[in-house]
PDB file of C-alpha atoms and ligand atoms in Angstrom:
ATOM      1  CA  UNK A  13     143.716 101.709-148.363  1.00  0.00           C
ATOM      2  CA  UNK A  14     146.627 103.081-150.356  1.00  0.00           C
ATOM      3  CA  UNK A  15     146.161 105.649-153.086  1.00  0.00           C
ATOM      4  CA  UNK A  16     148.342 106.892-155.931  1.00  0.00           C
ATOM      5  CA  UNK A  17     146.998 110.398-156.485  1.00  0.00           C
ATOM      6  CA  UNK A  18     145.636 111.502-153.145  1.00  0.00           C
ATOM      7  CA  UNK A  19     146.724 111.703-149.528  1.00  0.00           C
ATOM      8  CA  UNK A  20     144.282 111.163-146.681  1.00  0.00           C
ATOM      9  CA  UNK A  21     144.384 111.786-142.971  1.00  0.00           C
ATOM     10  CA  UNK A  22     142.074 112.447-140.062  1.00  0.00           C
ATOM     11  CA  UNK A  23     142.441 115.479-137.791  1.00  0.00           C
ATOM     12  CA  UNK A  24     140.089 115.275-134.804  1.00  0.00           C
ATOM     13  CA  UNK A  25     136.719 114.516-136.384  1.00  0.00           C
ATOM     14  CA  UNK A  26     137.648 115.903-139.821  1.00  0.00           C
ATOM     15  CA  UNK A  27     138.629 113.633-142.692  1.00  0.00           C
ATOM     16  CA  UNK A  28     141.047 115.360-145.070  1.00  0.00           C
ATOM     17  CA  UNK A  29     141.663 114.392-148.685  1.00  0.00           C
ATOM     18  CA  UNK A  30     144.483 116.111-150.537  1.00  0.00           C
ATOM     19  CA  UNK A  31     144.760 115.842-154.303  1.00  0.00           C
ATOM     20  CA  UNK A  32     148.417 115.078-154.880  1.00  0.00           C
ATOM     21  CA  UNK A  33     149.447 115.499-158.510  1.00  0.00           C
ATOM     22  CA  UNK A  34     151.447 118.694-158.133  1.00  0.00           C
ATOM     23  CA  UNK A  35     153.472 118.473-161.355  1.00  0.00           C
ATOM     24  CA  UNK A  36     150.248 118.619-163.396  1.00  0.00           C
ATOM     25  CA  UNK A  37     148.710 121.285-161.133  1.00  0.00           C
ATOM     26  CA  UNK A  38     146.447 118.551-159.747  1.00  0.00           C
ATOM     27  CA  UNK A  39     144.774 117.975-163.121  1.00  0.00           C
ATOM     28  CA  UNK A  40     141.892 115.588-162.614  1.00  0.00           C
ATOM     29  CA  UNK A  41     141.822 112.307-164.512  1.00  0.00           C
ATOM     30  CA  UNK A  42     139.473 109.399-163.910  1.00  0.00           C
ATOM     31  CA  UNK A  43     141.836 107.743-161.441  1.00  0.00           C
ATOM     32  CA  UNK A  44     142.265 110.914-159.366  1.00  0.00           C
ATOM     33  CA  UNK A  45     138.517 111.423-159.230  1.00  0.00           C
ATOM     34  CA  UNK A  46     137.781 107.786-158.379  1.00  0.00           C
ATOM     35  CA  UNK A  47     140.336 107.785-155.576  1.00  0.00           C
ATOM     36  CA  UNK A  48     138.989 111.076-154.249  1.00  0.00           C
ATOM     37  CA  UNK A  49     135.425 109.797-154.169  1.00  0.00           C
ATOM     38  CA  UNK A  50     136.413 106.448-152.638  1.00  0.00           C
ATOM     39  CA  UNK A  51     138.162 108.313-149.821  1.00  0.00           C
ATOM     40  CA  UNK A  52     135.180 110.600-149.242  1.00  0.00           C
ATOM     41  CA  UNK A  53     132.766 107.662-149.225  1.00  0.00           C
ATOM     42  CA  UNK A  54     134.976 105.851-146.706  1.00  0.00           C
ATOM     43  CA  UNK A  55     134.912 108.907-144.433  1.00  0.00           C
ATOM     44  CA  UNK A  56     131.158 109.204-144.956  1.00  0.00           C
ATOM     45  CA  UNK A  57     130.556 105.840-143.278  1.00  0.00           C
ATOM     46  CA  UNK A  58     133.222 106.315-140.595  1.00  0.00           C
ATOM     47  CA  UNK A  59     131.572 107.290-137.300  1.00  0.00           C
ATOM     48  CA  UNK A  60     134.782 108.921-136.085  1.00  0.00           C
ATOM     49  CA  UNK A  61     134.489 111.483-138.899  1.00  0.00           C
ATOM     50  CA  UNK A  62     131.855 114.220-138.904  1.00  0.00           C
ATOM     51  CA  UNK A  63     132.986 116.442-141.745  1.00  0.00           C
ATOM     52  CA  UNK A  64     135.412 116.303-144.681  1.00  0.00           C
ATOM     53  CA  UNK A  65     137.874 118.724-146.254  1.00  0.00           C
ATOM     54  CA  UNK A  66     139.028 118.385-149.869  1.00  0.00           C
ATOM     55  CA  UNK A  67     142.149 120.300-150.757  1.00  0.00           C
ATOM     56  CA  UNK A  68     145.063 120.573-153.160  1.00  0.00           C
ATOM     57  CA  UNK A  69     148.243 122.526-152.557  1.00  0.00           C
ATOM     58  CA  UNK A  70     149.104 126.225-152.339  1.00  0.00           C
ATOM     59  CA  UNK A  71     149.635 126.586-156.101  1.00  0.00           C
ATOM     60  CA  UNK A  72     146.642 124.611-157.300  1.00  0.00           C
ATOM     61  CA  UNK A  73     143.475 123.146-155.912  1.00  0.00           C
ATOM     62  CA  UNK A  74     143.054 121.611-159.384  1.00  0.00           C
ATOM     63  CA  UNK A  75     143.678 123.229-162.792  1.00  0.00           C
ATOM     64  CA  UNK A  76     140.872 121.245-164.403  1.00  0.00           C
ATOM     65  CA  UNK A  77     140.271 117.905-165.979  1.00  0.00           C
ATOM     66  CA  UNK A  78     143.411 116.431-167.505  1.00  0.00           C
ATOM     67  CA  UNK A  79     143.539 118.000-170.975  1.00  0.00           C
ATOM     68  CA  UNK A  80     146.247 115.587-172.113  1.00  0.00           C
ATOM     69  CA  UNK A  81     144.029 112.622-171.219  1.00  0.00           C
ATOM     70  CA  UNK A  82     141.027 114.141-173.031  1.00  0.00           C
ATOM     71  CA  UNK A  83     142.684 115.582-176.118  1.00  0.00           C
ATOM     72  CA  UNK A  84     142.230 112.557-178.400  1.00  0.00           C
ATOM     73  CA  UNK A  85     138.980 111.287-176.897  1.00  0.00           C
ATOM     74  CA  UNK A  86     136.018 110.539-179.140  1.00  0.00           C
ATOM     75  CA  UNK A  87     132.437 111.450-178.316  1.00  0.00           C
ATOM     76  CA  UNK A  88     131.699 107.817-177.459  1.00  0.00           C
ATOM     77  CA  UNK A  89     134.784 107.543-175.254  1.00  0.00           C
ATOM     78  CA  UNK A  90     133.666 110.636-173.350  1.00  0.00           C
ATOM     79  CA  UNK A  91     130.104 109.315-173.092  1.00  0.00           C
ATOM     80  CA  UNK A  92     131.322 105.995-171.739  1.00  0.00           C
ATOM     81  CA  UNK A  93     133.875 107.500-169.375  1.00  0.00           C
ATOM     82  CA  UNK A  94     133.174 107.057-165.650  1.00  0.00           C
ATOM     83  CA  UNK A  95     134.445 110.623-165.107  1.00  0.00           C
ATOM     84  CA  UNK A  96     131.107 112.387-164.666  1.00  0.00           C
ATOM     85  CA  UNK A  97     129.840 109.652-162.326  1.00  0.00           C
ATOM     86  CA  UNK A  98     132.394 110.894-159.812  1.00  0.00           C
ATOM     87  CA  UNK A  99     130.603 114.232-159.435  1.00  0.00           C
ATOM     88  CA  UNK A 100     127.371 112.281-158.928  1.00  0.00           C
ATOM     89  CA  UNK A 101     129.073 110.268-156.195  1.00  0.00           C
ATOM     90  CA  UNK A 102     130.074 113.500-154.463  1.00  0.00           C
ATOM     91  CA  UNK A 103     126.453 114.658-154.432  1.00  0.00           C
ATOM     92  CA  UNK A 104     125.505 111.501-152.538  1.00  0.00           C
ATOM     93  CA  UNK A 105     127.969 112.098-149.681  1.00  0.00           C
ATOM     94  CA  UNK A 106     125.810 112.781-146.628  1.00  0.00           C
ATOM     95  CA  UNK A 107     128.326 114.530-144.353  1.00  0.00           C
ATOM     96  CA  UNK A 108     129.397 118.107-145.090  1.00  0.00           C
ATOM     97  CA  UNK A 109     132.348 118.519-147.472  1.00  0.00           C
ATOM     98  CA  UNK A 110     134.433 121.703-147.397  1.00  0.00           C
ATOM     99  CA  UNK A 111     136.762 122.632-150.262  1.00  0.00           C
ATOM    100  CA  UNK A 112     139.962 124.332-149.066  1.00  0.00           C
ATOM    101  CA  UNK A 113     141.122 126.156-152.194  1.00  0.00           C
ATOM    102  CA  UNK A 114     144.431 127.872-152.888  1.00  0.00           C
ATOM    103  CA  UNK A 115     145.786 128.844-156.304  1.00  0.00           C
ATOM    104  CA  UNK A 116     144.052 127.561-159.412  1.00  0.00           C
ATOM    105  CA  UNK A 117     140.538 126.132-159.234  1.00  0.00           C
ATOM    106  CA  UNK A 118     139.804 125.948-162.945  1.00  0.00           C
ATOM    107  CA  UNK A 119     137.421 123.989-165.143  1.00  0.00           C
ATOM    108  CA  UNK A 120     136.724 120.653-163.486  1.00  0.00           C
ATOM    109  CA  UNK A 121     138.671 121.894-160.440  1.00  0.00           C
ATOM    110  CA  UNK A 122     136.282 124.797-160.009  1.00  0.00           C
ATOM    111  CA  UNK A 123     133.381 122.413-160.633  1.00  0.00           C
ATOM    112  CA  UNK A 124     134.726 120.096-157.945  1.00  0.00           C
ATOM    113  CA  UNK A 125     134.995 122.952-155.430  1.00  0.00           C
ATOM    114  CA  UNK A 126     131.484 124.135-156.287  1.00  0.00           C
ATOM    115  CA  UNK A 127     130.075 120.621-155.825  1.00  0.00           C
ATOM    116  CA  UNK A 128     131.324 120.723-152.226  1.00  0.00           C
ATOM    117  CA  UNK A 129     129.110 122.286-149.555  1.00  0.00           C
ATOM    118  CA  UNK A 130     131.375 125.187-148.635  1.00  0.00           C
ATOM    119  CA  UNK A 131     134.570 126.771-149.907  1.00  0.00           C
ATOM    120  CA  UNK A 132     137.352 128.271-147.791  1.00  0.00           C
ATOM    121  CA  UNK A 133     139.766 130.121-150.073  1.00  0.00           C
ATOM    122  CA  UNK A 134     143.282 131.436-149.694  1.00  0.00           C
ATOM    123  CA  UNK A 135     144.060 134.966-150.863  1.00  0.00           C
ATOM    124  CA  UNK A 136     145.781 133.478-153.924  1.00  0.00           C
ATOM    125  CA  UNK A 137     142.786 131.419-155.064  1.00  0.00           C
ATOM    126  CA  UNK A 138     141.585 131.907-158.628  1.00  0.00           C
ATOM    127  CA  UNK A 139     138.317 130.459-159.864  1.00  0.00           C
ATOM    128  CA  UNK A 140     137.469 130.044-163.527  1.00  0.00           C
ATOM    129  CA  UNK A 141     135.824 128.011-166.256  1.00  0.00           C
ATOM    130  CA  UNK A 142     138.347 128.480-169.094  1.00  0.00           C
ATOM    131  CA  UNK A 143     137.125 125.524-171.187  1.00  0.00           C
ATOM    132  CA  UNK A 144     136.156 127.970-173.926  1.00  0.00           C
ATOM    133  CA  UNK A 145     139.889 128.578-174.516  1.00  0.00           C
ATOM    134  CA  UNK A 146     140.353 124.941-175.546  1.00  0.00           C
ATOM    135  CA  UNK A 147     137.293 124.753-177.768  1.00  0.00           C
ATOM    136  CA  UNK A 148     134.792 123.259-175.370  1.00  0.00           C
ATOM    137  CA  UNK A 149     132.576 124.371-172.495  1.00  0.00           C
ATOM    138  CA  UNK A 150     132.054 123.314-168.873  1.00  0.00           C
ATOM    139  CA  UNK A 151     130.697 119.778-168.570  1.00  0.00           C
ATOM    140  CA  UNK A 152     130.688 118.937-164.865  1.00  0.00           C
ATOM    141  CA  UNK A 153     128.394 121.624-163.493  1.00  0.00           C
ATOM    142  CA  UNK A 154     130.190 124.877-164.333  1.00  0.00           C
ATOM    143  CA  UNK A 155     127.338 126.517-166.231  1.00  0.00           C
ATOM    144  CA  UNK A 156     124.806 125.520-163.590  1.00  0.00           C
ATOM    145  CA  UNK A 157     126.523 125.883-160.229  1.00  0.00           C
ATOM    146  CA  UNK A 158     128.492 129.004-161.203  1.00  0.00           C
ATOM    147  CA  UNK A 159     125.334 130.725-162.440  1.00  0.00           C
ATOM    148  CA  UNK A 160     123.429 129.827-159.284  1.00  0.00           C
ATOM    149  CA  UNK A 161     126.316 131.122-157.161  1.00  0.00           C
ATOM    150  CA  UNK A 162     127.236 134.401-158.868  1.00  0.00           C
ATOM    151  CA  UNK A 163     124.246 135.160-161.118  1.00  0.00           C
ATOM    152  CA  UNK A 164     123.794 135.152-164.870  1.00  0.00           C
ATOM    153  CA  UNK A 165     125.675 138.327-165.821  1.00  0.00           C
ATOM    154  CA  UNK A 166     128.988 137.333-164.272  1.00  0.00           C
ATOM    155  CA  UNK A 167     128.580 133.631-165.103  1.00  0.00           C
ATOM    156  CA  UNK A 168     128.295 134.533-168.784  1.00  0.00           C
ATOM    157  CA  UNK A 169     131.646 136.359-168.637  1.00  0.00           C
ATOM    158  CA  UNK A 170     133.284 133.502-166.769  1.00  0.00           C
ATOM    159  CA  UNK A 171     131.981 130.788-169.098  1.00  0.00           C
ATOM    160  CA  UNK A 172     131.957 132.634-172.423  1.00  0.00           C
ATOM    161  CA  UNK A 173     135.037 134.787-171.993  1.00  0.00           C
ATOM    162  CA  UNK A 174     137.246 132.782-169.635  1.00  0.00           C
ATOM    163  CA  UNK A 175     137.215 135.449-166.941  1.00  0.00           C
ATOM    164  CA  UNK A 176     138.882 134.375-163.685  1.00  0.00           C
ATOM    165  CA  UNK A 177     137.549 135.426-160.285  1.00  0.00           C
ATOM    166  CA  UNK A 178     140.088 136.409-157.670  1.00  0.00           C
ATOM    167  CA  UNK A 179     139.524 135.221-154.109  1.00  0.00           C
ATOM    168  CA  UNK A 180     138.143 138.591-153.046  1.00  0.00           C
ATOM    169  CA  UNK A 181     135.774 138.678-156.030  1.00  0.00           C
ATOM    170  CA  UNK A 182     134.660 135.131-155.250  1.00  0.00           C
ATOM    171  CA  UNK A 183     133.862 136.261-151.712  1.00  0.00           C
ATOM    172  CA  UNK A 184     132.088 139.390-152.936  1.00  0.00           C
ATOM    173  CA  UNK A 185     129.871 137.376-155.307  1.00  0.00           C
ATOM    174  CA  UNK A 186     129.063 134.623-152.822  1.00  0.00           C
ATOM    175  CA  UNK A 187     131.017 131.773-154.403  1.00  0.00           C
ATOM    176  CA  UNK A 188     133.136 131.194-151.292  1.00  0.00           C
ATOM    177  CA  UNK A 189     132.535 131.332-147.549  1.00  0.00           C
ATOM    178  CA  UNK A 190     135.691 133.110-146.486  1.00  0.00           C
ATOM    179  CA  UNK A 191     139.130 134.193-147.665  1.00  0.00           C
ATOM    180  CA  UNK A 192     142.194 133.881-145.447  1.00  0.00           C
ATOM    181  CA  UNK A 193     145.973 134.282-145.904  1.00  0.00           C
ATOM    182  CA  UNK A 194     147.626 131.454-147.841  1.00  0.00           C
ATOM    183  CA  UNK A 195     149.375 130.014-144.806  1.00  0.00           C
ATOM    184  CA  UNK A 196     146.035 129.648-142.997  1.00  0.00           C
ATOM    185  CA  UNK A 197     143.510 128.389-145.553  1.00  0.00           C
ATOM    186  CA  UNK A 198     143.782 124.686-144.772  1.00  0.00           C
ATOM    187  CA  UNK A 199     143.866 125.249-141.021  1.00  0.00           C
ATOM    188  CA  UNK A 200     140.815 127.509-141.324  1.00  0.00           C
ATOM    189  CA  UNK A 201     138.903 124.906-143.356  1.00  0.00           C
ATOM    190  CA  UNK A 202     139.765 122.182-140.842  1.00  0.00           C
ATOM    191  CA  UNK A 203     138.707 124.471-137.978  1.00  0.00           C
ATOM    192  CA  UNK A 204     135.363 125.104-139.655  1.00  0.00           C
ATOM    193  CA  UNK A 205     135.038 121.362-140.287  1.00  0.00           C
ATOM    194  CA  UNK A 206     135.836 120.624-136.639  1.00  0.00           C
ATOM    195  CA  UNK A 207     133.091 122.978-135.435  1.00  0.00           C
ATOM    196  CA  UNK A 208     130.528 121.346-137.724  1.00  0.00           C
ATOM    197  CA  UNK A 209     131.741 117.842-136.877  1.00  0.00           C
ATOM    198  CA  UNK A 210     131.098 118.475-133.190  1.00  0.00           C
ATOM    199  CA  UNK A 211     127.402 119.157-133.760  1.00  0.00           C
ATOM    200  CA  UNK A 212     124.494 116.703-133.734  1.00  0.00           C
ATOM    201  CA  UNK A 213     125.258 114.392-136.685  1.00  0.00           C
ATOM    202  CA  UNK A 214     121.725 113.532-137.781  1.00  0.00           C
ATOM    203  CA  UNK A 215     120.630 117.167-137.660  1.00  0.00           C
ATOM    204  CA  UNK A 216     123.710 118.147-139.688  1.00  0.00           C
ATOM    205  CA  UNK A 217     122.949 115.499-142.278  1.00  0.00           C
ATOM    206  CA  UNK A 218     119.315 116.508-142.718  1.00  0.00           C
ATOM    207  CA  UNK A 219     120.126 120.230-142.677  1.00  0.00           C
ATOM    208  CA  UNK A 220     122.664 119.733-145.465  1.00  0.00           C
ATOM    209  CA  UNK A 221     120.058 117.822-147.446  1.00  0.00           C
ATOM    210  CA  UNK A 222     117.516 120.610-146.981  1.00  0.00           C
ATOM    211  CA  UNK A 223     119.863 123.427-148.046  1.00  0.00           C
ATOM    212  CA  UNK A 224     121.000 121.486-151.123  1.00  0.00           C
ATOM    213  CA  UNK A 225     117.365 120.772-152.035  1.00  0.00           C
ATOM    214  CA  UNK A 226     116.935 124.523-152.657  1.00  0.00           C
ATOM    215  CA  UNK A 227     118.637 124.068-156.015  1.00  0.00           C
ATOM    216  CA  UNK A 228     116.437 121.169-157.084  1.00  0.00           C
ATOM    217  CA  UNK A 229     112.923 122.249-156.225  1.00  0.00           C
ATOM    218  CA  UNK A 230     110.237 124.930-155.913  1.00  0.00           C
ATOM    219  CA  UNK A 231     109.890 127.023-152.755  1.00  0.00           C
ATOM    220  CA  UNK A 232     106.728 125.175-151.681  1.00  0.00           C
ATOM    221  CA  UNK A 233     108.281 121.734-152.145  1.00  0.00           C
ATOM    222  CA  UNK A 234     111.447 122.880-150.417  1.00  0.00           C
ATOM    223  CA  UNK A 235     109.476 124.194-147.457  1.00  0.00           C
ATOM    224  CA  UNK A 236     107.534 120.937-147.244  1.00  0.00           C
ATOM    225  CA  UNK A 237     110.755 118.913-147.307  1.00  0.00           C
ATOM    226  CA  UNK A 238     112.283 121.144-144.628  1.00  0.00           C
ATOM    227  CA  UNK A 239     109.250 120.684-142.397  1.00  0.00           C
ATOM    228  CA  UNK A 240     109.303 116.894-142.726  1.00  0.00           C
ATOM    229  CA  UNK A 241     113.023 116.747-141.966  1.00  0.00           C
ATOM    230  CA  UNK A 242     112.473 119.027-138.957  1.00  0.00           C
ATOM    231  CA  UNK A 243     109.734 116.733-137.616  1.00  0.00           C
ATOM    232  CA  UNK A 244     111.976 113.700-138.207  1.00  0.00           C
ATOM    233  CA  UNK A 245     114.551 115.081-135.816  1.00  0.00           C
ATOM    234  CA  UNK A 246     112.042 114.654-132.983  1.00  0.00           C
ATOM    235  CA  UNK A 247     112.627 110.916-133.362  1.00  0.00           C
ATOM    236  CA  UNK A 248     116.284 111.353-132.398  1.00  0.00           C
ATOM    237  CA  UNK A 249     117.870 111.124-128.966  1.00  0.00           C
ATOM    238  CA  UNK A 250     119.972 114.149-129.875  1.00  0.00           C
ATOM    239  CA  UNK A 251     116.882 116.380-130.076  1.00  0.00           C
ATOM    240  CA  UNK A 252     115.956 115.393-126.503  1.00  0.00           C
ATOM    241  CA  UNK A 253     119.577 115.822-125.428  1.00  0.00           C
ATOM    242  CA  UNK A 254     120.019 119.208-127.103  1.00  0.00           C
ATOM    243  CA  UNK A 255     116.871 120.711-125.639  1.00  0.00           C
ATOM    244  CA  UNK A 256     117.451 119.208-122.185  1.00  0.00           C
ATOM    245  CA  UNK A 257     121.026 120.546-122.218  1.00  0.00           C
ATOM    246  CA  UNK A 258     119.737 124.013-123.094  1.00  0.00           C
ATOM    247  CA  UNK A 259     117.134 123.986-120.340  1.00  0.00           C
ATOM    248  CA  UNK A 260     119.599 122.688-117.734  1.00  0.00           C
ATOM    249  CA  UNK A 261     122.359 125.059-118.830  1.00  0.00           C
ATOM    250  CA  UNK A 262     124.907 122.335-119.639  1.00  0.00           C
ATOM    251  CA  UNK A 263     126.759 121.426-122.829  1.00  0.00           C
ATOM    252  CA  UNK A 264     125.037 118.715-124.922  1.00  0.00           C
ATOM    253  CA  UNK A 265     126.624 115.289-125.397  1.00  0.00           C
ATOM    254  CA  UNK A 266     125.587 114.203-128.886  1.00  0.00           C
ATOM    255  CA  UNK A 267     125.110 110.515-129.609  1.00  0.00           C
ATOM    256  CA  UNK A 268     124.389 110.675-133.310  1.00  0.00           C
ATOM    257  CA  UNK A 269     121.126 108.850-132.845  1.00  0.00           C
TER     258      UNK A 269
HETATM  259  N1  DAK B 466     145.459 119.206-167.746  1.00  0.00           N
HETATM  260  C1  DAK B 466     146.651 118.640-167.912  1.00  0.00           C
HETATM  261  N2  DAK B 466     147.815 119.231-167.546  1.00  0.00           N
HETATM  262  C2  DAK B 466     147.739 120.453-167.011  1.00  0.00           C
HETATM  263  C3  DAK B 466     146.521 121.115-166.813  1.00  0.00           C
HETATM  264  C4  DAK B 466     145.330 120.438-167.205  1.00  0.00           C
HETATM  265  N3  DAK B 466     144.119 120.932-167.004  1.00  0.00           N
HETATM  266  N4  DAK B 466     146.769 122.321-166.250  1.00  0.00           N
HETATM  267  C5  DAK B 466     148.104 122.390-166.108  1.00  0.00           C
HETATM  268  N5  DAK B 466     148.687 121.274-166.559  1.00  0.00           N
HETATM  269  C6  DAK B 466     150.108 120.965-166.584  1.00  0.00           C
HETATM  270  C7  DAK B 466     150.815 121.689-167.703  1.00  0.00           C
HETATM  271  O1  DAK B 466     150.661 121.010-168.917  1.00  0.00           O
HETATM  272  C8  DAK B 466     152.235 121.688-167.197  1.00  0.00           C
HETATM  273  O2  DAK B 466     152.785 120.409-167.434  1.00  0.00           O
HETATM  274  P1  DAK B 466     154.201 120.235-168.214  1.00  0.00           P
HETATM  275  O3  DAK B 466     154.019 120.905-169.529  1.00  0.00           O
HETATM  276  O4  DAK B 466     155.190 120.937-167.327  1.00  0.00           O
HETATM  277  O5  DAK B 466     154.390 118.756-168.283  1.00  0.00           O
HETATM  278  C9  DAK B 466     152.070 121.848-165.712  1.00  0.00           C
HETATM  279  O6  DAK B 466     150.735 121.434-165.412  1.00  0.00           O
HETATM  280  C10 DAK B 466     152.253 123.282-165.231  1.00  0.00           C
HETATM  281  O7  DAK B 466     151.371 124.093-165.986  1.00  0.00           O
HETATM  282  P2  DAK B 466     151.867 125.422-166.734  1.00  0.00           P
HETATM  283  O8  DAK B 466     153.290 125.307-167.160  1.00  0.00           O
HETATM  284  O9  DAK B 466     150.871 125.701-167.792  1.00  0.00           O
HETATM  285  O10 DAK B 466     151.766 126.474-165.559  1.00  0.00           O
HETATM  286  P3  DAK B 466     151.464 128.029-165.662  1.00  0.00           P
HETATM  287  O11 DAK B 466     151.665 128.556-164.285  1.00  0.00           O
HETATM  288  O12 DAK B 466     152.195 128.648-166.785  1.00  0.00           O
HETATM  289  O13 DAK B 466     149.906 128.128-166.028  1.00  0.00           O
HETATM  290  C11 DAK B 466     147.573 127.558-165.794  1.00  0.00           C
HETATM  291  C12 DAK B 466     148.973 127.673-165.115  1.00  0.00           C
HETATM  292  C13 DAK B 466     146.632 126.924-164.791  1.00  0.00           C
HETATM  293  C14 DAK B 466     147.047 128.954-166.152  1.00  0.00           C
HETATM  294  C15 DAK B 466     147.703 126.709-167.078  1.00  0.00           C
HETATM  295  O14 DAK B 466     148.389 125.494-166.763  1.00  0.00           O
HETATM  296  C16 DAK B 466     146.390 126.387-167.712  1.00  0.00           C
HETATM  297  O15 DAK B 466     145.776 127.197-168.380  1.00  0.00           O
HETATM  298  N6  DAK B 466     145.925 125.134-167.489  1.00  0.00           N
HETATM  299  C17 DAK B 466     144.712 124.634-168.115  1.00  0.00           C
HETATM  300  C18 DAK B 466     143.488 125.206-167.429  1.00  0.00           C
HETATM  301  C19 DAK B 466     142.217 124.737-168.112  1.00  0.00           C
HETATM  302  O16 DAK B 466     142.001 124.967-169.297  1.00  0.00           O
HETATM  303  N7  DAK B 466     141.377 124.039-167.358  1.00  0.00           N
HETATM  304  C20 DAK B 466     140.137 123.468-167.882  1.00  0.00           C
HETATM  305  C21 DAK B 466     140.400 122.087-168.487  1.00  0.00           C
HETATM  306  S1  DAK B 466     138.954 121.369-169.190  1.00  0.00           S
HETATM  307  C22 DAK B 466     133.451 116.314-167.616  1.00  0.00           C
HETATM  308  C23 DAK B 466     134.298 116.283-166.534  1.00  0.00           C
HETATM  309  C24 DAK B 466     135.202 117.324-166.348  1.00  0.00           C
HETATM  310  C25 DAK B 466     135.274 118.359-167.235  1.00  0.00           C
HETATM  311  C26 DAK B 466     134.377 118.408-168.283  1.00  0.00           C
HETATM  312  C27 DAK B 466     133.465 117.378-168.465  1.00  0.00           C
HETATM  313  N8  DAK B 466     132.531 115.254-167.876  1.00  0.00           N
HETATM  314  C28 DAK B 466     132.915 113.912-167.475  1.00  0.00           C
HETATM  315  C29 DAK B 466     131.338 115.459-168.618  1.00  0.00           C
HETATM  316  C30 DAK B 466     136.286 119.385-167.073  1.00  0.00           C
HETATM  317  C31 DAK B 466     136.947 119.926-168.101  1.00  0.00           C
HETATM  318  C32 DAK B 466     138.108 120.778-167.851  1.00  0.00           C
HETATM  319  O17 DAK B 466     138.460 121.049-166.724  1.00  0.00           O
END
């Protein structure tokens, strides 16, 4: 499959998608988002891939939705646009997705990173929801995911006053998993992806589902879901393999079934 706005490759068991619109700081239009999601969905059904990394370049992960493409849009055009469906597609990806972020992750770019399962940031990463500066507000999850990640007080400043978070602040407030020097952020994200991709695939899939369910449900329902998913794993060969390997002091050989 050839793409116009993204580059894809596989490193070990990690599928990597790079947004490649550097002149516009990787601004996200419908085509970029559709290509990105098509690539992730292709990796999601590829048995050779266990985890995905989404990245941009050193200067920008993505500086937001494409303002030039949106500037003249009507309400109905926005309503009918397939843009928001792309974030919904990302939520349906079953394998873990790591955002490797350097430079600007703003507006829709920040919302894209936050819709991933983990974020590895470079020291130069900047996160923000500056939509207020152009007369609108976040529309692809910024008010919801940012608030859940950093809490109401800081989210209000970010959304209402366009405050950016530096990489170290993002780490301090729990928005990102780790911060590494610029020259290492992609390598670090791929390394993390490789470690996850080498684990029991069905357990990884259900564990991701359970953690993400936290944001959708009550504690009691979440605990009930977790328990059912846990029991389900006893129908897999990998549960037998993992426990037998532990008991016999040997490394497990996962089959993904
Ligand atoms: N859109 C289009 N072009 C952009 C862009 C953007 N978001 N960000 C940067 N660019 C372009 C610039 O126009 C410039 O292009 P030329 O003028 O050279 O042709 C080029 O990238 C380099 O940018 P600058 O010259 O501005 O570079 P600086 O280093 O001076 O500044 C900056 C970098 C990131 C601070 C600045 O570019 C900036 O403020 N960019 C805009 C950031 C922003 O406001 N982002 C939020 C956009 S609104 C939804 C889906 C998505 C969304 C909402 C709803 N639904 C479907 C419901 C998301 C909305 C947004 O993200």
